[in-house]
Amino acid sequence: MSWGIIATWRMALEGIQEGVKCLQNKGNSGDAIEKAIKMVEDFPYYKSVGYGGLPNENGEIELDAAFMDGDSLSIGAVAGIKDFKNPISIARKLSGERVNCFLVGQGAEEYAHKNEFERVNMLTDRAIIHYKNRLKETVDKGLSPYSGHDTVGMIALDSNNSMVGGTSTSGLFMKKRGRTGDSAISGSGFYVDSEIGGATATGLGEDIMKGCTSYEIVRLMKEGYSPQEAADKAVNDINNLLINSGLRNAILNLSTEKQ
Ligand code: GLY
């Protein structure tokens, strides 16, 4: 049996290497994904995920994450969660819940607290400096503050043919308090079915959600498209639709792109 793990962005490399070790030693895809994404969340210099992530317009770190098991199609997700170290682990735990498996804000924090997940102030000095500089630059140069939102998304396949997907992000820089993008939303930021394949997205959530892009990719793979063909078609179709209808407001990026 073969195994594999793939992710968005260079920031995932060290995590992927851990995931590979896990899968090589007959570990399962859920453990590989959780380990790998935790490494990205824990590294303070990746400024769009986890500790040291991009603040919202109030200077707070609100994080989104999701975990999907491609065997059972179970999903766990958190959105707008503050002050917990590893949102991916909370999302994974939630994927074991039959109901109430997608929690936001205070509800997500209460669940995490009750289940003894580690609390950490996720706002670093570096993120505060970045926030202040960007705020000034945005005002001085009249720029859009809404750039820099690189989600880590991963898909892993283990030697038992089980596939898992995970995402984690601080979302859009300078987002409104409570704003959630695609990363916690099934079918938009991620989708995985062990019988078919999986996809995760990175880019502007507001646009990705318009095309349910990750689900669309998996659906196309089910129709017989290769992963690359399915990703190209899903992205191009929604991109063209948005351009033609005048609704497009950002470039879509998927995991096939390089940083
Ligand atoms: N893709 C991440 C976000 O828009 O929040």
PDB file of C-alpha atoms and ligand atoms in Angstrom:
ATOM      1  CA  MET A   1       0.000   0.000   0.000  1.00  0.00           C
ATOM      2  CA  SER A   2       1.194   3.510  -0.727  1.00  0.00           C
ATOM      3  CA  TRP A   3       0.970   6.600   1.469  1.00  0.00           C
ATOM      4  CA  GLY A   4       1.483  10.309   0.924  1.00  0.00           C
ATOM      5  CA  ILE A   5       1.088  13.788   2.352  1.00  0.00           C
ATOM      6  CA  ILE A   6       0.757  17.119   0.533  1.00  0.00           C
ATOM      7  CA  ALA A   7       0.331  20.679   1.781  1.00  0.00           C
ATOM      8  CA  THR A   8       0.024  24.317   0.825  1.00  0.00           C
ATOM      9  CA  TRP A   9       3.046  26.647   1.075  1.00  0.00           C
ATOM     10  CA  ARG A  10       6.699  26.394   2.030  1.00  0.00           C
ATOM     11  CA  MET A  11       5.802  26.942   5.697  1.00  0.00           C
ATOM     12  CA  ALA A  12       4.447  23.380   5.807  1.00  0.00           C
ATOM     13  CA  LEU A  13       7.743  21.705   4.862  1.00  0.00           C
ATOM     14  CA  GLU A  14       9.039  20.843   8.364  1.00  0.00           C
ATOM     15  CA  GLY A  15       5.578  19.660   9.368  1.00  0.00           C
ATOM     16  CA  ILE A  16       5.313  17.541   6.253  1.00  0.00           C
ATOM     17  CA  GLN A  17       8.658  15.929   7.117  1.00  0.00           C
ATOM     18  CA  GLU A  18       7.224  14.932  10.524  1.00  0.00           C
ATOM     19  CA  GLY A  19       4.088  13.675   8.816  1.00  0.00           C
ATOM     20  CA  VAL A  20       6.210  11.565   6.482  1.00  0.00           C
ATOM     21  CA  LYS A  21       8.013   9.954   9.439  1.00  0.00           C
ATOM     22  CA  CYS A  22       4.675   9.124  10.985  1.00  0.00           C
ATOM     23  CA  LEU A  23       3.272   7.590   7.787  1.00  0.00           C
ATOM     24  CA  GLN A  24       6.499   5.690   7.075  1.00  0.00           C
ATOM     25  CA  ASN A  25       6.202   4.070  10.491  1.00  0.00           C
ATOM     26  CA  LYS A  26       2.668   2.918   9.702  1.00  0.00           C
ATOM     27  CA  GLY A  27       1.111   5.820  11.595  1.00  0.00           C
ATOM     28  CA  ASN A  28      -2.365   6.880  10.572  1.00  0.00           C
ATOM     29  CA  SER A  29      -3.235   9.837   8.393  1.00  0.00           C
ATOM     30  CA  GLY A  30      -5.029  11.643  11.241  1.00  0.00           C
ATOM     31  CA  ASP A  31      -1.917  11.587  13.441  1.00  0.00           C
ATOM     32  CA  ALA A  32       0.272  12.633  10.513  1.00  0.00           C
ATOM     33  CA  ILE A  33      -1.937  15.627   9.701  1.00  0.00           C
ATOM     34  CA  GLU A  34      -2.297  16.724  13.320  1.00  0.00           C
ATOM     35  CA  LYS A  35       1.450  16.504  13.978  1.00  0.00           C
ATOM     36  CA  ALA A  36       2.308  18.325  10.771  1.00  0.00           C
ATOM     37  CA  ILE A  37      -0.184  21.162  11.205  1.00  0.00           C
ATOM     38  CA  LYS A  38       0.742  21.602  14.875  1.00  0.00           C
ATOM     39  CA  MET A  39       4.313  22.276  13.802  1.00  0.00           C
ATOM     40  CA  VAL A  40       3.111  25.072  11.528  1.00  0.00           C
ATOM     41  CA  GLU A  41       0.816  26.457  14.237  1.00  0.00           C
ATOM     42  CA  ASP A  42       3.628  26.427  16.814  1.00  0.00           C
ATOM     43  CA  PHE A  43       6.244  28.219  14.716  1.00  0.00           C
ATOM     44  CA  PRO A  44       6.069  31.916  15.673  1.00  0.00           C
ATOM     45  CA  TYR A  45       7.437  33.282  12.390  1.00  0.00           C
ATOM     46  CA  TYR A  46       4.699  31.874  10.149  1.00  0.00           C
ATOM     47  CA  LYS A  47       2.522  34.912  10.373  1.00  0.00           C
ATOM     48  CA  SER A  48      -0.703  33.575   8.918  1.00  0.00           C
ATOM     49  CA  VAL A  49      -1.224  30.454  11.047  1.00  0.00           C
ATOM     50  CA  GLY A  50      -1.382  29.762  14.784  1.00  0.00           C
ATOM     51  CA  TYR A  51       1.052  31.372  17.237  1.00  0.00           C
ATOM     52  CA  GLY A  52       2.180  34.716  15.855  1.00  0.00           C
ATOM     53  CA  GLY A  53      -0.652  34.751  13.288  1.00  0.00           C
ATOM     54  CA  LEU A  54      -2.129  37.848  11.650  1.00  0.00           C
ATOM     55  CA  PRO A  55      -4.336  39.955  13.948  1.00  0.00           C
ATOM     56  CA  ASN A  56      -7.851  41.128  13.132  1.00  0.00           C
ATOM     57  CA  GLU A  57      -8.643  44.853  12.994  1.00  0.00           C
ATOM     58  CA  ASN A  58      -8.869  44.928  16.787  1.00  0.00           C
ATOM     59  CA  GLY A  59      -5.364  43.519  17.095  1.00  0.00           C
ATOM     60  CA  GLU A  60      -6.617  40.097  18.277  1.00  0.00           C
ATOM     61  CA  ILE A  61      -5.691  36.666  16.934  1.00  0.00           C
ATOM     62  CA  GLU A  62      -8.826  34.747  15.989  1.00  0.00           C
ATOM     63  CA  LEU A  63      -8.052  31.357  14.479  1.00  0.00           C
ATOM     64  CA  ASP A  64      -9.926  28.950  12.201  1.00  0.00           C
ATOM     65  CA  ALA A  65      -9.139  25.258  11.702  1.00  0.00           C
ATOM     66  CA  ALA A  66     -10.764  22.091  10.432  1.00  0.00           C
ATOM     67  CA  PHE A  67     -10.161  18.352  10.324  1.00  0.00           C
ATOM     68  CA  MET A  68     -11.946  15.861   8.065  1.00  0.00           C
ATOM     69  CA  ASP A  69     -11.776  12.071   8.121  1.00  0.00           C
ATOM     70  CA  GLY A  70     -12.194  10.745   4.596  1.00  0.00           C
ATOM     71  CA  ASP A  71     -13.352   7.285   5.733  1.00  0.00           C
ATOM     72  CA  SER A  72     -16.351   8.418   7.783  1.00  0.00           C
ATOM     73  CA  LEU A  73     -16.672  11.943   6.315  1.00  0.00           C
ATOM     74  CA  SER A  74     -16.606  13.181   9.927  1.00  0.00           C
ATOM     75  CA  ILE A  75     -15.759  16.840  10.254  1.00  0.00           C
ATOM     76  CA  GLY A  76     -14.600  18.946  13.170  1.00  0.00           C
ATOM     77  CA  ALA A  77     -13.999  22.686  12.929  1.00  0.00           C
ATOM     78  CA  VAL A  78     -13.438  25.805  14.976  1.00  0.00           C
ATOM     79  CA  ALA A  79     -13.712  29.420  13.886  1.00  0.00           C
ATOM     80  CA  GLY A  80     -12.758  32.658  15.587  1.00  0.00           C
ATOM     81  CA  ILE A  81     -11.139  30.827  18.507  1.00  0.00           C
ATOM     82  CA  LYS A  82      -8.786  32.863  20.711  1.00  0.00           C
ATOM     83  CA  ASP A  83      -5.972  31.938  23.072  1.00  0.00           C
ATOM     84  CA  PHE A  84      -5.652  28.204  22.405  1.00  0.00           C
ATOM     85  CA  LYS A  85      -2.372  26.758  21.200  1.00  0.00           C
ATOM     86  CA  ASN A  86      -3.439  24.211  18.600  1.00  0.00           C
ATOM     87  CA  PRO A  87      -6.768  24.771  16.861  1.00  0.00           C
ATOM     88  CA  ILE A  88      -6.134  21.734  14.607  1.00  0.00           C
ATOM     89  CA  SER A  89      -6.153  19.434  17.647  1.00  0.00           C
ATOM     90  CA  ILE A  90      -9.406  20.954  18.865  1.00  0.00           C
ATOM     91  CA  ALA A  91     -10.892  20.493  15.387  1.00  0.00           C
ATOM     92  CA  ARG A  92      -9.748  16.873  15.359  1.00  0.00           C
ATOM     93  CA  LYS A  93     -11.339  16.212  18.735  1.00  0.00           C
ATOM     94  CA  LEU A  94     -14.571  17.824  17.478  1.00  0.00           C
ATOM     95  CA  SER A  95     -14.577  15.505  14.462  1.00  0.00           C
ATOM     96  CA  GLY A  96     -15.365  12.709  16.911  1.00  0.00           C
ATOM     97  CA  GLU A  97     -18.590  14.424  17.999  1.00  0.00           C
ATOM     98  CA  ARG A  98     -21.829  13.306  16.369  1.00  0.00           C
ATOM     99  CA  VAL A  99     -23.360  16.785  16.758  1.00  0.00           C
ATOM    100  CA  ASN A 100     -21.958  20.206  17.732  1.00  0.00           C
ATOM    101  CA  CYS A 101     -18.846  19.449  15.721  1.00  0.00           C
ATOM    102  CA  PHE A 102     -18.312  22.965  14.323  1.00  0.00           C
ATOM    103  CA  LEU A 103     -17.944  25.553  17.095  1.00  0.00           C
ATOM    104  CA  VAL A 104     -17.177  29.252  16.906  1.00  0.00           C
ATOM    105  CA  GLY A 105     -15.819  31.905  19.268  1.00  0.00           C
ATOM    106  CA  GLN A 106     -16.721  31.532  22.907  1.00  0.00           C
ATOM    107  CA  GLY A 107     -18.387  28.144  22.360  1.00  0.00           C
ATOM    108  CA  ALA A 108     -15.214  26.786  20.798  1.00  0.00           C
ATOM    109  CA  GLU A 109     -13.137  28.208  23.653  1.00  0.00           C
ATOM    110  CA  GLU A 110     -15.418  26.643  26.266  1.00  0.00           C
ATOM    111  CA  TYR A 111     -15.161  23.278  24.533  1.00  0.00           C
ATOM    112  CA  ALA A 112     -11.380  23.547  24.337  1.00  0.00           C
ATOM    113  CA  HIS A 113     -11.145  24.536  27.986  1.00  0.00           C
ATOM    114  CA  LYS A 114     -13.411  21.676  29.090  1.00  0.00           C
ATOM    115  CA  ASN A 115     -11.298  19.227  27.119  1.00  0.00           C
ATOM    116  CA  GLU A 116      -8.079  20.576  28.627  1.00  0.00           C
ATOM    117  CA  PHE A 117      -6.481  21.948  25.488  1.00  0.00           C
ATOM    118  CA  GLU A 118      -3.511  24.172  26.189  1.00  0.00           C
ATOM    119  CA  ARG A 119      -4.199  27.885  26.526  1.00  0.00           C
ATOM    120  CA  VAL A 120      -1.668  30.347  25.131  1.00  0.00           C
ATOM    121  CA  ASN A 121      -1.783  34.036  24.299  1.00  0.00           C
ATOM    122  CA  MET A 122      -1.281  33.696  20.542  1.00  0.00           C
ATOM    123  CA  LEU A 123      -0.466  37.371  19.959  1.00  0.00           C
ATOM    124  CA  THR A 124       3.304  37.812  19.719  1.00  0.00           C
ATOM    125  CA  ASP A 125       5.326  41.035  19.923  1.00  0.00           C
ATOM    126  CA  ARG A 126       6.319  40.477  16.317  1.00  0.00           C
ATOM    127  CA  ALA A 127       2.660  40.284  15.267  1.00  0.00           C
ATOM    128  CA  ILE A 128       1.917  43.512  17.153  1.00  0.00           C
ATOM    129  CA  ILE A 129       4.773  45.285  15.346  1.00  0.00           C
ATOM    130  CA  HIS A 130       3.568  43.892  12.019  1.00  0.00           C
ATOM    131  CA  TYR A 131       0.018  45.046  12.809  1.00  0.00           C
ATOM    132  CA  LYS A 132       1.160  48.596  13.664  1.00  0.00           C
ATOM    133  CA  ASN A 133       3.410  48.857  10.598  1.00  0.00           C
ATOM    134  CA  ARG A 134       0.726  47.553   8.276  1.00  0.00           C
ATOM    135  CA  LEU A 135      -1.884  49.832   9.767  1.00  0.00           C
ATOM    136  CA  LYS A 136       0.355  52.847   9.184  1.00  0.00           C
ATOM    137  CA  GLU A 137       1.320  51.723   5.677  1.00  0.00           C
ATOM    138  CA  THR A 138      -2.310  51.072   4.799  1.00  0.00           C
ATOM    139  CA  VAL A 139      -3.349  54.549   5.876  1.00  0.00           C
ATOM    140  CA  ASP A 140      -0.265  56.326   4.462  1.00  0.00           C
ATOM    141  CA  LYS A 141      -0.373  54.632   1.070  1.00  0.00           C
ATOM    142  CA  GLY A 142      -4.127  54.105   0.815  1.00  0.00           C
ATOM    143  CA  LEU A 143      -3.644  50.332   0.402  1.00  0.00           C
ATOM    144  CA  SER A 144      -6.137  47.541   0.971  1.00  0.00           C
ATOM    145  CA  PRO A 145      -5.343  45.920   4.308  1.00  0.00           C
ATOM    146  CA  TYR A 146      -6.768  42.615   3.096  1.00  0.00           C
ATOM    147  CA  SER A 147      -3.704  40.792   1.925  1.00  0.00           C
ATOM    148  CA  GLY A 148      -1.568  38.042   3.425  1.00  0.00           C
ATOM    149  CA  HIS A 149      -3.793  35.123   4.345  1.00  0.00           C
ATOM    150  CA  ASP A 150      -1.872  31.958   3.614  1.00  0.00           C
ATOM    151  CA  THR A 151      -3.698  28.993   5.055  1.00  0.00           C
ATOM    152  CA  VAL A 152      -1.934  25.754   5.754  1.00  0.00           C
ATOM    153  CA  GLY A 153      -3.994  22.962   4.231  1.00  0.00           C
ATOM    154  CA  MET A 154      -2.899  19.325   4.124  1.00  0.00           C
ATOM    155  CA  ILE A 155      -4.115  15.999   2.821  1.00  0.00           C
ATOM    156  CA  ALA A 156      -2.599  12.710   4.037  1.00  0.00           C
ATOM    157  CA  LEU A 157      -3.131   9.150   2.852  1.00  0.00           C
ATOM    158  CA  ASP A 158      -1.929   6.291   5.050  1.00  0.00           C
ATOM    159  CA  SER A 159      -1.022   2.714   4.241  1.00  0.00           C
ATOM    160  CA  ASN A 160      -4.543   1.580   5.205  1.00  0.00           C
ATOM    161  CA  ASN A 161      -5.880   3.776   2.410  1.00  0.00           C
ATOM    162  CA  SER A 162      -7.443   6.226   4.862  1.00  0.00           C
ATOM    163  CA  MET A 163      -7.306   9.848   3.849  1.00  0.00           C
ATOM    164  CA  VAL A 164      -7.569  12.877   6.145  1.00  0.00           C
ATOM    165  CA  GLY A 165      -7.599  16.608   5.445  1.00  0.00           C
ATOM    166  CA  GLY A 166      -6.790  19.525   7.750  1.00  0.00           C
ATOM    167  CA  THR A 167      -6.564  23.308   7.616  1.00  0.00           C
ATOM    168  CA  SER A 168      -5.422  26.045   9.973  1.00  0.00           C
ATOM    169  CA  THR A 169      -5.260  29.818   9.536  1.00  0.00           C
ATOM    170  CA  SER A 170      -5.479  33.179  11.220  1.00  0.00           C
ATOM    171  CA  GLY A 171      -7.508  34.234   8.176  1.00  0.00           C
ATOM    172  CA  LEU A 172      -7.505  37.590   6.533  1.00  0.00           C
ATOM    173  CA  PHE A 173      -5.217  40.230   8.028  1.00  0.00           C
ATOM    174  CA  MET A 174      -7.284  43.099   9.518  1.00  0.00           C
ATOM    175  CA  LYS A 175     -10.469  41.058   9.209  1.00  0.00           C
ATOM    176  CA  LYS A 176     -13.520  42.158  11.153  1.00  0.00           C
ATOM    177  CA  ARG A 177     -13.950  40.479  14.505  1.00  0.00           C
ATOM    178  CA  GLY A 178     -15.920  37.256  13.900  1.00  0.00           C
ATOM    179  CA  ARG A 179     -15.086  37.028  10.190  1.00  0.00           C
ATOM    180  CA  THR A 180     -14.617  33.448   9.030  1.00  0.00           C
ATOM    181  CA  GLY A 181     -13.164  32.429   5.689  1.00  0.00           C
ATOM    182  CA  ASP A 182     -13.243  29.140   3.813  1.00  0.00           C
ATOM    183  CA  SER A 183     -10.753  27.223   5.943  1.00  0.00           C
ATOM    184  CA  ALA A 184     -13.246  26.036   8.545  1.00  0.00           C
ATOM    185  CA  ILE A 185     -16.016  25.487   6.010  1.00  0.00           C
ATOM    186  CA  SER A 186     -16.468  21.989   4.635  1.00  0.00           C
ATOM    187  CA  GLY A 187     -16.439  21.857   0.845  1.00  0.00           C
ATOM    188  CA  SER A 188     -14.858  25.298   0.548  1.00  0.00           C
ATOM    189  CA  GLY A 189     -11.529  25.184   2.413  1.00  0.00           C
ATOM    190  CA  PHE A 190     -11.277  21.397   2.459  1.00  0.00           C
ATOM    191  CA  TYR A 191     -12.951  18.157   1.462  1.00  0.00           C
ATOM    192  CA  VAL A 192     -11.735  14.582   1.557  1.00  0.00           C
ATOM    193  CA  ASP A 193     -13.240  11.231   0.682  1.00  0.00           C
ATOM    194  CA  SER A 194     -10.903   8.245   1.083  1.00  0.00           C
ATOM    195  CA  GLU A 195     -12.609   6.521  -1.853  1.00  0.00           C
ATOM    196  CA  ILE A 196     -11.845   9.416  -4.185  1.00  0.00           C
ATOM    197  CA  GLY A 197      -9.284  11.972  -2.984  1.00  0.00           C
ATOM    198  CA  GLY A 198      -8.986  15.254  -1.155  1.00  0.00           C
ATOM    199  CA  ALA A 199      -8.426  18.969  -1.683  1.00  0.00           C
ATOM    200  CA  THR A 200      -7.683  22.002   0.453  1.00  0.00           C
ATOM    201  CA  ALA A 201      -7.641  25.633  -0.572  1.00  0.00           C
ATOM    202  CA  THR A 202      -5.619  28.736   0.201  1.00  0.00           C
ATOM    203  CA  GLY A 203      -6.497  32.231  -0.935  1.00  0.00           C
ATOM    204  CA  LEU A 204      -9.278  34.703  -0.302  1.00  0.00           C
ATOM    205  CA  GLY A 205     -11.977  32.774   1.553  1.00  0.00           C
ATOM    206  CA  GLU A 206     -14.754  35.045   0.358  1.00  0.00           C
ATOM    207  CA  ASP A 207     -14.053  33.927  -3.234  1.00  0.00           C
ATOM    208  CA  ILE A 208     -13.241  30.280  -2.518  1.00  0.00           C
ATOM    209  CA  MET A 209     -16.586  29.895  -0.749  1.00  0.00           C
ATOM    210  CA  LYS A 210     -18.428  31.077  -3.865  1.00  0.00           C
ATOM    211  CA  GLY A 211     -17.302  27.954  -5.718  1.00  0.00           C
ATOM    212  CA  CYS A 212     -17.260  25.368  -2.872  1.00  0.00           C
ATOM    213  CA  THR A 213     -13.897  24.823  -4.495  1.00  0.00           C
ATOM    214  CA  SER A 214     -12.505  21.885  -2.509  1.00  0.00           C
ATOM    215  CA  TYR A 215     -15.696  19.860  -2.868  1.00  0.00           C
ATOM    216  CA  GLU A 216     -15.837  20.691  -6.560  1.00  0.00           C
ATOM    217  CA  ILE A 217     -12.305  19.340  -7.037  1.00  0.00           C
ATOM    218  CA  VAL A 218     -13.146  16.075  -5.289  1.00  0.00           C
ATOM    219  CA  ARG A 219     -16.397  15.803  -7.260  1.00  0.00           C
ATOM    220  CA  LEU A 220     -14.474  16.224 -10.512  1.00  0.00           C
ATOM    221  CA  MET A 221     -11.964  13.563  -9.433  1.00  0.00           C
ATOM    222  CA  LYS A 222     -14.914  11.239  -8.877  1.00  0.00           C
ATOM    223  CA  GLU A 223     -15.953  11.944 -12.466  1.00  0.00           C
ATOM    224  CA  GLY A 224     -12.538  10.757 -13.609  1.00  0.00           C
ATOM    225  CA  TYR A 225     -10.462  13.932 -13.772  1.00  0.00           C
ATOM    226  CA  SER A 226      -6.878  13.650 -12.499  1.00  0.00           C
ATOM    227  CA  PRO A 227      -6.103  15.727  -9.345  1.00  0.00           C
ATOM    228  CA  GLN A 228      -4.332  18.400 -11.408  1.00  0.00           C
ATOM    229  CA  GLU A 229      -7.078  18.526 -14.039  1.00  0.00           C
ATOM    230  CA  ALA A 230      -9.750  18.701 -11.359  1.00  0.00           C
ATOM    231  CA  ALA A 231      -7.957  21.533  -9.512  1.00  0.00           C
ATOM    232  CA  ASP A 232      -7.379  23.458 -12.748  1.00  0.00           C
ATOM    233  CA  LYS A 233     -10.975  23.053 -13.873  1.00  0.00           C
ATOM    234  CA  ALA A 234     -12.548  23.938 -10.537  1.00  0.00           C
ATOM    235  CA  VAL A 235     -10.392  27.060 -10.130  1.00  0.00           C
ATOM    236  CA  ASN A 236     -10.719  28.193 -13.737  1.00  0.00           C
ATOM    237  CA  ASP A 237     -14.483  27.633 -13.784  1.00  0.00           C
ATOM    238  CA  ILE A 238     -15.182  29.717 -10.690  1.00  0.00           C
ATOM    239  CA  ASN A 239     -12.603  32.302 -11.725  1.00  0.00           C
ATOM    240  CA  ASN A 240     -14.246  32.710 -15.148  1.00  0.00           C
ATOM    241  CA  LEU A 241     -17.696  32.763 -13.623  1.00  0.00           C
ATOM    242  CA  LEU A 242     -16.719  35.528 -11.237  1.00  0.00           C
ATOM    243  CA  ILE A 243     -14.918  37.524 -13.929  1.00  0.00           C
ATOM    244  CA  ASN A 244     -17.830  37.177 -16.327  1.00  0.00           C
ATOM    245  CA  SER A 245     -20.356  38.150 -13.715  1.00  0.00           C
ATOM    246  CA  GLY A 246     -18.184  41.027 -12.511  1.00  0.00           C
ATOM    247  CA  LEU A 247     -18.064  39.513  -9.041  1.00  0.00           C
ATOM    248  CA  ARG A 248     -14.431  38.510  -8.904  1.00  0.00           C
ATOM    249  CA  ASN A 249     -12.545  40.390  -6.243  1.00  0.00           C
ATOM    250  CA  ALA A 250      -9.357  38.397  -5.831  1.00  0.00           C
ATOM    251  CA  ILE A 251      -7.142  35.799  -7.376  1.00  0.00           C
ATOM    252  CA  LEU A 252      -7.844  32.265  -6.233  1.00  0.00           C
ATOM    253  CA  ASN A 253      -4.842  30.238  -5.157  1.00  0.00           C
ATOM    254  CA  LEU A 254      -4.865  26.538  -4.597  1.00  0.00           C
ATOM    255  CA  SER A 255      -2.324  24.186  -3.177  1.00  0.00           C
ATOM    256  CA  THR A 256      -0.915  23.507  -6.607  1.00  0.00           C
ATOM    257  CA  GLU A 257       0.618  26.991  -6.603  1.00  0.00           C
ATOM    258  CA  LYS A 258       4.064  27.809  -5.256  1.00  0.00           C
ATOM    259  CA  GLN A 259       4.883  30.591  -2.810  1.00  0.00           C
TER     260      GLN A 259
HETATM  261  N1  GLY B   1      -8.293  31.165   3.152  1.00  0.00           N
HETATM  262  C1  GLY B   1      -8.247  31.733   4.414  1.00  0.00           C
HETATM  263  C2  GLY B   1      -9.241  32.752   4.674  1.00  0.00           C
HETATM  264  O1  GLY B   1      -9.719  33.403   3.756  1.00  0.00           O
HETATM  265  O2  GLY B   1      -9.549  32.981   5.816  1.00  0.00           O
END
